[in-house]
Short mmCIF file of C-alpha atoms and ligand atoms in Angstrom, two decimals:
data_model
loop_
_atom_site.label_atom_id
_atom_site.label_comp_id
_atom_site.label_asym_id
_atom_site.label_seq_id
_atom_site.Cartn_x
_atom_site.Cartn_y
_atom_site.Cartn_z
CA UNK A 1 29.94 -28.30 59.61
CA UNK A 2 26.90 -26.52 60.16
CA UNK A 3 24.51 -27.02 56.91
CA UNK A 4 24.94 -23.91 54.58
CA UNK A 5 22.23 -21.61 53.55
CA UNK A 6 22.37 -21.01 49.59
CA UNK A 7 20.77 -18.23 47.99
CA UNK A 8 17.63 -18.50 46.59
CA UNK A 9 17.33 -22.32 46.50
CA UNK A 10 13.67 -22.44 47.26
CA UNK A 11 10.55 -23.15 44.40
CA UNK A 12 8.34 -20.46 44.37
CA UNK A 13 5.08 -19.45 42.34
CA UNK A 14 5.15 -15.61 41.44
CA UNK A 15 1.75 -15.53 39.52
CA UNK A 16 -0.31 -12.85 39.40
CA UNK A 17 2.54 -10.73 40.68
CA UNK A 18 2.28 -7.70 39.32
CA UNK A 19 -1.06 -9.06 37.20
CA UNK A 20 -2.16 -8.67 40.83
CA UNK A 21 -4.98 -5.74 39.95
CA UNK A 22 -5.65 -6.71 36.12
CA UNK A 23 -8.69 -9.09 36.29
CA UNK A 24 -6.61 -11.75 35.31
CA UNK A 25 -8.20 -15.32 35.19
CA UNK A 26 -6.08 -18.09 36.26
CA UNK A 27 -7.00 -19.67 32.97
CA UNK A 28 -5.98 -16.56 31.17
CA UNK A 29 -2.42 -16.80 33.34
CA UNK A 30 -1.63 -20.51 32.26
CA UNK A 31 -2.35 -19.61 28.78
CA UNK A 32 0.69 -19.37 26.78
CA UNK A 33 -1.09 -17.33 24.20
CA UNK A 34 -2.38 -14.88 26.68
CA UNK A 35 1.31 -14.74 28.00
CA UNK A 36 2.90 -14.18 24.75
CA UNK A 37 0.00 -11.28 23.66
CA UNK A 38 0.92 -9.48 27.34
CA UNK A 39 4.16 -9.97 26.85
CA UNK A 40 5.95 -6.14 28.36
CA UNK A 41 7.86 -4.81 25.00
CA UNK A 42 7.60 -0.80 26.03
CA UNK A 43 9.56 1.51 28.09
CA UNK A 44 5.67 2.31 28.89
CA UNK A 45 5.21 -1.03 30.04
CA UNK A 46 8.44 -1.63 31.91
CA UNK A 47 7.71 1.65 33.80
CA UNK A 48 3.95 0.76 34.91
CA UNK A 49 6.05 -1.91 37.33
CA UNK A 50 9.58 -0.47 38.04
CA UNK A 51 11.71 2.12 38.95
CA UNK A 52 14.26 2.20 36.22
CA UNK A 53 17.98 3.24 36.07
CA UNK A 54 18.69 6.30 33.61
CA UNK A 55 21.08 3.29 31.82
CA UNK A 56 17.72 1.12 31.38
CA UNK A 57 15.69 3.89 30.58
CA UNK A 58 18.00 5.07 27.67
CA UNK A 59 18.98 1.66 27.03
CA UNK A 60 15.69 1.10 26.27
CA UNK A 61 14.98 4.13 24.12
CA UNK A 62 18.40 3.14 22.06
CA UNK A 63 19.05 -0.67 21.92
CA UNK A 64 15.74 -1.58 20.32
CA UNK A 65 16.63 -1.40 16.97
CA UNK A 66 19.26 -4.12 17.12
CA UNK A 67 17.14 -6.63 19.37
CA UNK A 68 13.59 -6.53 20.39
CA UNK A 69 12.27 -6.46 23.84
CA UNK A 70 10.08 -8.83 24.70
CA UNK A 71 9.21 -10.20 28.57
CA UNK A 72 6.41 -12.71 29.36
CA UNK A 73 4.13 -11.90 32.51
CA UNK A 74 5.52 -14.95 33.92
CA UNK A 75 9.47 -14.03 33.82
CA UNK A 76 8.40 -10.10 34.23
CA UNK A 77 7.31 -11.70 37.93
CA UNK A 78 10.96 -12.37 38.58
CA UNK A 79 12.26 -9.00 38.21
CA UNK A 80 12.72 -6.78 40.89
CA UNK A 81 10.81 -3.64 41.27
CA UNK A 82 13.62 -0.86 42.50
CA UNK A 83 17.13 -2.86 42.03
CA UNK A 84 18.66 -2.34 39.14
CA UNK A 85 20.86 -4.98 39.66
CA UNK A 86 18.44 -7.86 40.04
CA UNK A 87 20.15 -10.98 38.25
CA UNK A 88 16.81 -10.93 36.06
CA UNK A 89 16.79 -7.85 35.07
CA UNK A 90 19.63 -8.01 33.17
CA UNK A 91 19.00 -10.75 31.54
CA UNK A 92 16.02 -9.16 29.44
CA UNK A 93 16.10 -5.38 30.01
CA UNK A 94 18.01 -3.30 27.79
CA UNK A 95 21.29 -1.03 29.01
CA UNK A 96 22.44 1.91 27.60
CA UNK A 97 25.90 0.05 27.60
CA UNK A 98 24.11 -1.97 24.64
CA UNK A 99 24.92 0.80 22.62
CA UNK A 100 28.74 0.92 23.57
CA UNK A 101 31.31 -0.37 20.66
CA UNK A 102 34.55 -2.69 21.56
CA UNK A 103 36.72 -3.53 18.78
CA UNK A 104 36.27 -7.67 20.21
CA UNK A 105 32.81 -7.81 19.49
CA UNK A 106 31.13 -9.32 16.75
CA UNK A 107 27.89 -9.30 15.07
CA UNK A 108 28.33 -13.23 14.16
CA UNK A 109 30.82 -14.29 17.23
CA UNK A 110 30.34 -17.73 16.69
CA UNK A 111 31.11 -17.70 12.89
CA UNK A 112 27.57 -19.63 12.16
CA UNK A 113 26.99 -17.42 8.66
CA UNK A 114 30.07 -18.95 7.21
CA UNK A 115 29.40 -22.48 8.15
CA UNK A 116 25.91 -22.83 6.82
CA UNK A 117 25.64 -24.63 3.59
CA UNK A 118 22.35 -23.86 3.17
CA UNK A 119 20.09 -20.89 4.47
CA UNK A 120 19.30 -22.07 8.21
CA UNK A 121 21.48 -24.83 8.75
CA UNK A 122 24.92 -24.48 10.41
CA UNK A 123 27.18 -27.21 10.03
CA UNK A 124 30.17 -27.41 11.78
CA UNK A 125 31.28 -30.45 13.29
CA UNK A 126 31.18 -33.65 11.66
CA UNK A 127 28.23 -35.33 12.84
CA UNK A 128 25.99 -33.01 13.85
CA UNK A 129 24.03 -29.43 12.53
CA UNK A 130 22.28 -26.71 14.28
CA UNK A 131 18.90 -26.19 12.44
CA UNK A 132 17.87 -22.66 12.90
CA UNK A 133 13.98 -23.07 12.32
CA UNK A 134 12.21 -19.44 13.65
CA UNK A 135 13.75 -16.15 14.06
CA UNK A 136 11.37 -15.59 17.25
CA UNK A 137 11.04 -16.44 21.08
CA UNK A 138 9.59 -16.08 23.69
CA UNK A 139 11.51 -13.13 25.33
CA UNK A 140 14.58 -11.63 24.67
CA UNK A 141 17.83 -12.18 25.72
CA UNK A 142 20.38 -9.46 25.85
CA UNK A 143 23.27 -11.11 25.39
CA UNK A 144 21.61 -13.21 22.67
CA UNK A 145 24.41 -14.27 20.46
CA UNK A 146 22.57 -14.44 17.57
CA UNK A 147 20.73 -11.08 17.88
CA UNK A 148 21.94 -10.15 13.87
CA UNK A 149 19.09 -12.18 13.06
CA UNK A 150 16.30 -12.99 15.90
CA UNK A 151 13.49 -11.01 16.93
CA UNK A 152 13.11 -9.03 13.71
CA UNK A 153 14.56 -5.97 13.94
CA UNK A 154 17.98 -6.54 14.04
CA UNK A 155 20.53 -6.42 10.51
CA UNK A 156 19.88 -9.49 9.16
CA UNK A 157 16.75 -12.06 8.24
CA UNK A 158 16.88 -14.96 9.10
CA UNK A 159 16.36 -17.45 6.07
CA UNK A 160 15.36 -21.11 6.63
CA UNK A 161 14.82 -22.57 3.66
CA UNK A 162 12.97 -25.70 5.36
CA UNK A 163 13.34 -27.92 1.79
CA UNK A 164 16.73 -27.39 0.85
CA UNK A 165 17.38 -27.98 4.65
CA UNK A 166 15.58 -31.49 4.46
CA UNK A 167 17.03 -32.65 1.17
CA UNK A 168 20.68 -31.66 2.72
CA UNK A 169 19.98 -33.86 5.89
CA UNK A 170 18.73 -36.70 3.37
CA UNK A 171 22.29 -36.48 0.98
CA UNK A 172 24.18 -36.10 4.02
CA UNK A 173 24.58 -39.63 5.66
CA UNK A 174 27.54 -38.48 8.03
CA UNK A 175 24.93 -36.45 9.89
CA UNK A 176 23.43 -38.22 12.92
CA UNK A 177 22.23 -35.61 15.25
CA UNK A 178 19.80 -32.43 14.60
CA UNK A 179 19.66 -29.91 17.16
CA UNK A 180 16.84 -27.69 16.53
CA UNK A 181 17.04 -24.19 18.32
CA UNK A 182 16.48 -20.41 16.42
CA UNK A 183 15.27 -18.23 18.04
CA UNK A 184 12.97 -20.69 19.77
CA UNK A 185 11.47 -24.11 18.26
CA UNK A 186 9.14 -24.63 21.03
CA UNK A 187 7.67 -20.93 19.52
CA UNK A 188 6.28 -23.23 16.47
CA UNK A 189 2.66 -24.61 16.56
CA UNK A 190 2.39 -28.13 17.63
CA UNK A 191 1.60 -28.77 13.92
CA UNK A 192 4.43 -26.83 12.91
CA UNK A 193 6.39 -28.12 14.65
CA UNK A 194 5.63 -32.01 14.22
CA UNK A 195 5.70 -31.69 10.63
CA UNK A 196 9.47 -30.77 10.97
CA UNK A 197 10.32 -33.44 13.09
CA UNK A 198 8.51 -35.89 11.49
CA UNK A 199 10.45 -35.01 8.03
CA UNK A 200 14.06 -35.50 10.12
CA UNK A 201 12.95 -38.80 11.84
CA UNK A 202 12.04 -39.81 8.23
CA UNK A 203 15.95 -40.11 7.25
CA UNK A 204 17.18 -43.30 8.73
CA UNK A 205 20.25 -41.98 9.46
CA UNK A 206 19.42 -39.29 11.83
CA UNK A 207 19.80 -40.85 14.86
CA UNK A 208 19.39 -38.38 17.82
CA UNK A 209 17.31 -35.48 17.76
CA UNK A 210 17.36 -32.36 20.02
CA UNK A 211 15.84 -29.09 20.71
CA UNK A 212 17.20 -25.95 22.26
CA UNK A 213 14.92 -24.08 23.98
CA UNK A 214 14.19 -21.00 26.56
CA UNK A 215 10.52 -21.43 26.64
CA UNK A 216 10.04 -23.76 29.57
CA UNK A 217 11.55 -20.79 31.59
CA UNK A 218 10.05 -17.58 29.90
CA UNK A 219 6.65 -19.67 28.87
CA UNK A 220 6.47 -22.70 30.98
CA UNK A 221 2.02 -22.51 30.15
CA UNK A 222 3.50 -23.71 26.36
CA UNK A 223 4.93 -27.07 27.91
CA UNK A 224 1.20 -28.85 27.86
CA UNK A 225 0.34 -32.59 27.86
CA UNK A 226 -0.41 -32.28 24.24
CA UNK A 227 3.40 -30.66 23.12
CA UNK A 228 4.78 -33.39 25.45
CA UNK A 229 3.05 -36.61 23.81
CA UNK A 230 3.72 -35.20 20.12
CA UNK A 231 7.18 -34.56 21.05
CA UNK A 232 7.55 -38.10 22.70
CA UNK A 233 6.48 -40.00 19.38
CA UNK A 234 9.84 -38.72 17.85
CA UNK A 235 12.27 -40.12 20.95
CA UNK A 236 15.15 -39.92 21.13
CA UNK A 237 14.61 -36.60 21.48
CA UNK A 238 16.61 -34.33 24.12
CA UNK A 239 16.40 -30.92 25.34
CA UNK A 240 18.74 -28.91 26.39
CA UNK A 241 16.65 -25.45 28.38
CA UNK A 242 18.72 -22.39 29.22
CA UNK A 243 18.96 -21.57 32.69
CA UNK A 244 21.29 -18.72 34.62
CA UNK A 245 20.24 -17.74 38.04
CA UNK A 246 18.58 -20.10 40.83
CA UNK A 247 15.52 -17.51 40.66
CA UNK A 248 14.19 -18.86 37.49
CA UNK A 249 13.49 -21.90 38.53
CA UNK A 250 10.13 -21.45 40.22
CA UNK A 251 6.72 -23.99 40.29
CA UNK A 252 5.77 -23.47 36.99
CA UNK A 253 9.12 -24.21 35.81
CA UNK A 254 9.61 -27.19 37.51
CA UNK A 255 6.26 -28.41 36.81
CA UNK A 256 7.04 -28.10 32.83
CA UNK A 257 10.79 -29.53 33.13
CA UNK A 258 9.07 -32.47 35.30
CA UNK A 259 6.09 -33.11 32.59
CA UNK A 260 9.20 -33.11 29.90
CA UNK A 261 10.93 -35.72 31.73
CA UNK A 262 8.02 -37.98 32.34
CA UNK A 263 7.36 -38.19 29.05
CA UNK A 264 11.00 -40.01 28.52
CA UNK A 265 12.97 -36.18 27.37
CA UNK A 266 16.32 -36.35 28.89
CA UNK A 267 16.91 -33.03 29.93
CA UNK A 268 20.25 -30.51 29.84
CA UNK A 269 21.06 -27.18 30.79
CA UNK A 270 22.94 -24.31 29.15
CA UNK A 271 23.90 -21.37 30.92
CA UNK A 272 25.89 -18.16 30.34
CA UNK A 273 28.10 -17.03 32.44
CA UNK A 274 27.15 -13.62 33.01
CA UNK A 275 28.75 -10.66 35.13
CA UNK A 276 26.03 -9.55 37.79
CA UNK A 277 23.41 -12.75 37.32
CA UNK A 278 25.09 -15.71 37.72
CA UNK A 279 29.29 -14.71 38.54
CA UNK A 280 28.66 -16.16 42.19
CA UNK A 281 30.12 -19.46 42.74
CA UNK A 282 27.38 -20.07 45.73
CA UNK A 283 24.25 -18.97 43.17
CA UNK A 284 26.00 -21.22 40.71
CA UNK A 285 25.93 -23.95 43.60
CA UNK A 286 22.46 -23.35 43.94
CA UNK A 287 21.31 -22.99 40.54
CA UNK A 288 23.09 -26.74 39.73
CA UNK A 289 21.15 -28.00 42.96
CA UNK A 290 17.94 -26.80 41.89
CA UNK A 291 18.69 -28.18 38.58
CA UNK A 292 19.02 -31.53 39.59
CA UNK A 293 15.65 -31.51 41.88
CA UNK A 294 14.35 -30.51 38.27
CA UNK A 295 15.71 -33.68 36.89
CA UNK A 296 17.68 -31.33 34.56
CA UNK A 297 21.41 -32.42 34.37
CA UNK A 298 24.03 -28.95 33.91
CA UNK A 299 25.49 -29.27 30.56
CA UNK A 300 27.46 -26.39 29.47
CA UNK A 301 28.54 -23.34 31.46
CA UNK A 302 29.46 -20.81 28.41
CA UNK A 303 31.57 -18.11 28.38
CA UNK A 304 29.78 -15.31 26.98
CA UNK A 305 30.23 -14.89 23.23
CA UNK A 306 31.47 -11.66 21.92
CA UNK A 307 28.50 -9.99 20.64
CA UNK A 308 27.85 -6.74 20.03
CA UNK A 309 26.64 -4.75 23.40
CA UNK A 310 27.78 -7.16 25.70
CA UNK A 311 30.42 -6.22 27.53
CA UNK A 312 28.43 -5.45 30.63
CA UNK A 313 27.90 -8.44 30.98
CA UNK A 314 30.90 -9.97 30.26
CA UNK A 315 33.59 -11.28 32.98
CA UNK A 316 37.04 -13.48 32.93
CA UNK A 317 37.44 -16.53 31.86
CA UNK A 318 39.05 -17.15 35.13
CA UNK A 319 35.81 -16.79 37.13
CA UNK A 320 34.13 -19.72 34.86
CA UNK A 321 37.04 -21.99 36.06
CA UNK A 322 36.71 -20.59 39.60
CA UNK A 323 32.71 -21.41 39.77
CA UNK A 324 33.73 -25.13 38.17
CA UNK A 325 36.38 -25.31 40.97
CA UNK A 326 34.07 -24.21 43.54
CA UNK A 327 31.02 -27.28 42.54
CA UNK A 328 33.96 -30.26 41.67
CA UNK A 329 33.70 -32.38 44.31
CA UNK A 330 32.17 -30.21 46.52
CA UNK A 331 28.96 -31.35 45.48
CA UNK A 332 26.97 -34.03 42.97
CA UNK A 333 29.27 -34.91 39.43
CA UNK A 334 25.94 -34.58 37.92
CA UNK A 335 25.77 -31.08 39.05
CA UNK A 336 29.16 -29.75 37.53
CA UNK A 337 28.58 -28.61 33.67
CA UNK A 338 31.41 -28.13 31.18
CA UNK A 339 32.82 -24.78 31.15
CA UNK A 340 33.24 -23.76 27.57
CA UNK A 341 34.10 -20.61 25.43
CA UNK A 342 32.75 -20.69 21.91
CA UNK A 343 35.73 -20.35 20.10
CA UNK A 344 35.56 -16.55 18.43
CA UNK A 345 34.99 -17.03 14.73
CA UNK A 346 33.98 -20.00 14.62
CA UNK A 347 36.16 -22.94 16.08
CA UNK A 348 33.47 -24.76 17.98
CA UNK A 349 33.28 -25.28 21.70
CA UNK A 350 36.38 -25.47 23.35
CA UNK A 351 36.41 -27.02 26.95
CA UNK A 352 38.39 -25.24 29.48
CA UNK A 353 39.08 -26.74 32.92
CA UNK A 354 40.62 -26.32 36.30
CA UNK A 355 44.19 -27.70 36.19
CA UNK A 356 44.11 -30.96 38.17
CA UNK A 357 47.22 -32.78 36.38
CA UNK A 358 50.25 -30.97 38.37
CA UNK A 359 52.57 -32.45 36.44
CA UNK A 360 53.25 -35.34 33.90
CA UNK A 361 55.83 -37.58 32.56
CA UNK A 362 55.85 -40.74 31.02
CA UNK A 363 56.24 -43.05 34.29
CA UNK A 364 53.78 -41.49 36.67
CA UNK A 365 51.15 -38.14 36.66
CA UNK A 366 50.46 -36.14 39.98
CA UNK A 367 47.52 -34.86 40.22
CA UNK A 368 45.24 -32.51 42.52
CA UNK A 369 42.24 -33.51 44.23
CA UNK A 370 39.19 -30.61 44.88
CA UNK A 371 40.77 -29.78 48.38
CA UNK A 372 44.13 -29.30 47.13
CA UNK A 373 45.78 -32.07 48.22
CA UNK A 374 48.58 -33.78 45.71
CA UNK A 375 48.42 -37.75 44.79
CA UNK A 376 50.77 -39.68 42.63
CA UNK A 377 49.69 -41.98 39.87
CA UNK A 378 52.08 -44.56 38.42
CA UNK A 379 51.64 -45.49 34.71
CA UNK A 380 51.52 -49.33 34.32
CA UNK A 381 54.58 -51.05 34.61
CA UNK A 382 56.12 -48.70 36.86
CA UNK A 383 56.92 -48.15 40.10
CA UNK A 384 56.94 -44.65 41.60
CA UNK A 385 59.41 -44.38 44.61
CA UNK A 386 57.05 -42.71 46.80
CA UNK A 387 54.29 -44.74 46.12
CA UNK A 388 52.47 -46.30 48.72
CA UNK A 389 49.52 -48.77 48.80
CA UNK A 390 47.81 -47.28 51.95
CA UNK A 391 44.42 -45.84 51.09
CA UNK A 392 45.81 -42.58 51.80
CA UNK A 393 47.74 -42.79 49.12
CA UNK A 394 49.06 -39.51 49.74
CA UNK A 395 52.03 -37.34 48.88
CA UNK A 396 52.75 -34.84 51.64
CA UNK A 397 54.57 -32.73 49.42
CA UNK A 398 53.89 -28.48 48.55
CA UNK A 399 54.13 -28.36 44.88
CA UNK A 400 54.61 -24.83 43.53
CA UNK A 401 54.09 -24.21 40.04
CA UNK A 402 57.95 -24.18 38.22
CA UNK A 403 59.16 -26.49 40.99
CA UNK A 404 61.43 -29.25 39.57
CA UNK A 405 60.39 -32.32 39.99
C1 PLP B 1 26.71 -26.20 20.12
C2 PLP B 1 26.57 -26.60 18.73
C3 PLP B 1 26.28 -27.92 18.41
C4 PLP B 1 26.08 -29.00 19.44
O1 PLP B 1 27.27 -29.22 20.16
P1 PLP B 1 27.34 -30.35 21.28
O2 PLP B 1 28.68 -30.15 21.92
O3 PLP B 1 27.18 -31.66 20.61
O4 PLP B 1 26.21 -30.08 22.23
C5 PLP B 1 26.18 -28.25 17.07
N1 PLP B 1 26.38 -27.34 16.10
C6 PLP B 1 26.69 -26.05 16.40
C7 PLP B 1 26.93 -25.10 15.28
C8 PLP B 1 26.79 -25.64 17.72
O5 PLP B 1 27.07 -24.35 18.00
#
């Protein structure tokens, strides 16, 4: 077969980009202060650049008040000038459809308000919490699930009440894994920052600590030698970025991911599965590839949750096992990510998967391999008539779904 061409599968610096004419100093650029104080927030700003729709333009105008927009220079770079539908785009700039009300949608999709004991923490499986530690990052997300409270304009606050936090991680002993997300951890000042993880490594039974985080791709300047050898004192510590389309993985990125990893950070990805970014089983292929060259191993593909304004951005549940279909054994295991849907709420993560068990009983299981081809497994003990020991071990059967067996 002829080696395939995937989309945009190539690393690629964008800087100065559209910084091109602004006297910008390269030492400026790799600032993540001067990126987060240039950060594009207006309709004003947006408009200097690109050519917007009338639904960005009013989405702009109307969505603010529920979730801020924010853009860093260095993700701004991504964004097409003209298309509307550029997979970056609309990740981060508003849509009129924002506005638009369906009965499924939630404020709190996930059910996190109800499961936290105390303000900040969410705890809802056994062994593990989500610490909510800053209502801010580094841009915005449209689709942000927890946009009731993050960015500070939205309905809610949010409350971290960092004591009562720590003295609920100390009582609780079943609780052996903090995951520290927000808004944005990484948003935190190195000191900040530090003092919280040194309080959780403090509690011998907190075993494995993590951290959430969209910064290496909206602020990869913030992932410096100094952040990585604080954050390497308090190993093991994973992270687990948020990646969607092949696109934001550029030099910078990579560069960041690659500094995490040396310093001994096992790294994951979430992404979203969102309708006009990332609903493309070959950018999906991509995306996974350029993952891995980042030393970043796919973790979850999510369904998208059902907040508020979403549904543009929404597709079926069907395409998430379609893209999982189209990377299982077509490419690396360490490439495919768990397709999930957050169960609407508040169940927890729910896996959902490609049906390779055909069928089932209690002597033997047929399954389906990634090319569609049917093989018979005997339980132990039995033997299965057709059954054959050649490496082939093939049934050359058509199974259609109701067939008897
Ligand atoms: C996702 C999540 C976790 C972590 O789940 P893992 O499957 O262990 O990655 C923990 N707590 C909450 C509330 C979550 O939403």
């Amino acid at each position: 077969m002829p080696p395939r061409t995937l989309p945009e599968k190539e690393f690629h610096s964008h800087a100065p980009g559209y910084w091109q004419d602004k006297n910008v100093t390269p030492e400026q650029w790799n600032s993540h202060v001067w990126q987060l104080k240039n950060r594009v927030t207006t309709l004003a700003g947006l408009e200097e650049h690109l050519t917007l729709s009338e639904e960005e333009r009013a989405g702009v105008l109307l969505s603010g008040n529920k979730l801020a927009m924010a853009i860093t220079p260095h993700y701004f770079n991504l964004i097409h000038p003209t298309n509307p539908d550029c997979a970056i785009r609309r990740q981060v700039i508003p849509r009129i459809e924002e506005t638009w009300e369906d009965p499924n949608e939630m404020s709190d999709p996930c059910g996190e308000d109800s499961h936290m004991p105390v303000p900040g923490l969410v705890h809802r499986y056994p062994d593990r919490v989500l610490f909510l530690v800053t209502d801010r990052c580094a841009s915005y997300c449209r689709y942000c699930t927890r946009s009731r409270v993050v960015s500070g304009v939205g309905e809610q606050e949010l409350h971290t009440e960092f004591e009562a936090a720590f003295r609920y991680l100390e009582e609780h002993t079943e609780v052996r894994d903090v995951l520290l997300s927000g808004g944005d951890a990484l948003l935190l000042s190195d000191n900040k920052l530090e003092s919280i993880l040194k309080r959780i490594r403090a509690i011998p039974h907190i075993e494995f600590l993590r951290i959430g985080s969209r910064v290496p791709i909206f602020l990869p300047q913030r992932i410096t030698p100094e952040l990585c050898q604080m954050l390497a004192k308090y190993h093991p510590l994973w992270m687990s970025v948020h990646v969607n389309h092949p696109r934001e993985l550029t030099t910078e990125v990579k560069e960041g991911l690659e500094r995490l990893a040396n310093h001994g950070i096992p790294l994951g990805n979430q992404s979203v599965l969102l309708r006009g970014v990332n609903d493309n089983p070959e950018v999906m292929k991509s995306l996974v590839h350029k993952l891995l060259m980042c030393r970043v191993r796919p973790y979850y593909l999510y369904q998208c949750d059902l907040i508020q304004g979403s549904s543009h951005l929404r597709t079926s549940v069907s395409k998430g096992v379609e893209i999982i279909e189209h990377l299982r054994g077509h490419t690396t295991g360490y490439g495919v990510p768990q397709f999930v849907i957050d169960a609407p709420g508040g169940g927890g993560k729910v896996p959902v998967n490609p049906d390779y068990v055909v069928m089932k009983d209690d002597q033997r299981t047929l399954v389906r391999n990634y090319e569609g081809e049917f093989f018979e497994y005997p339980e132990p003990g039995n033997q299965v008539a057709t059954w054959s020991s050649t490496p082939a071990n093939r049934l050359s059967m058509i199974w259609e779904p109701g067939a008897k067996w």
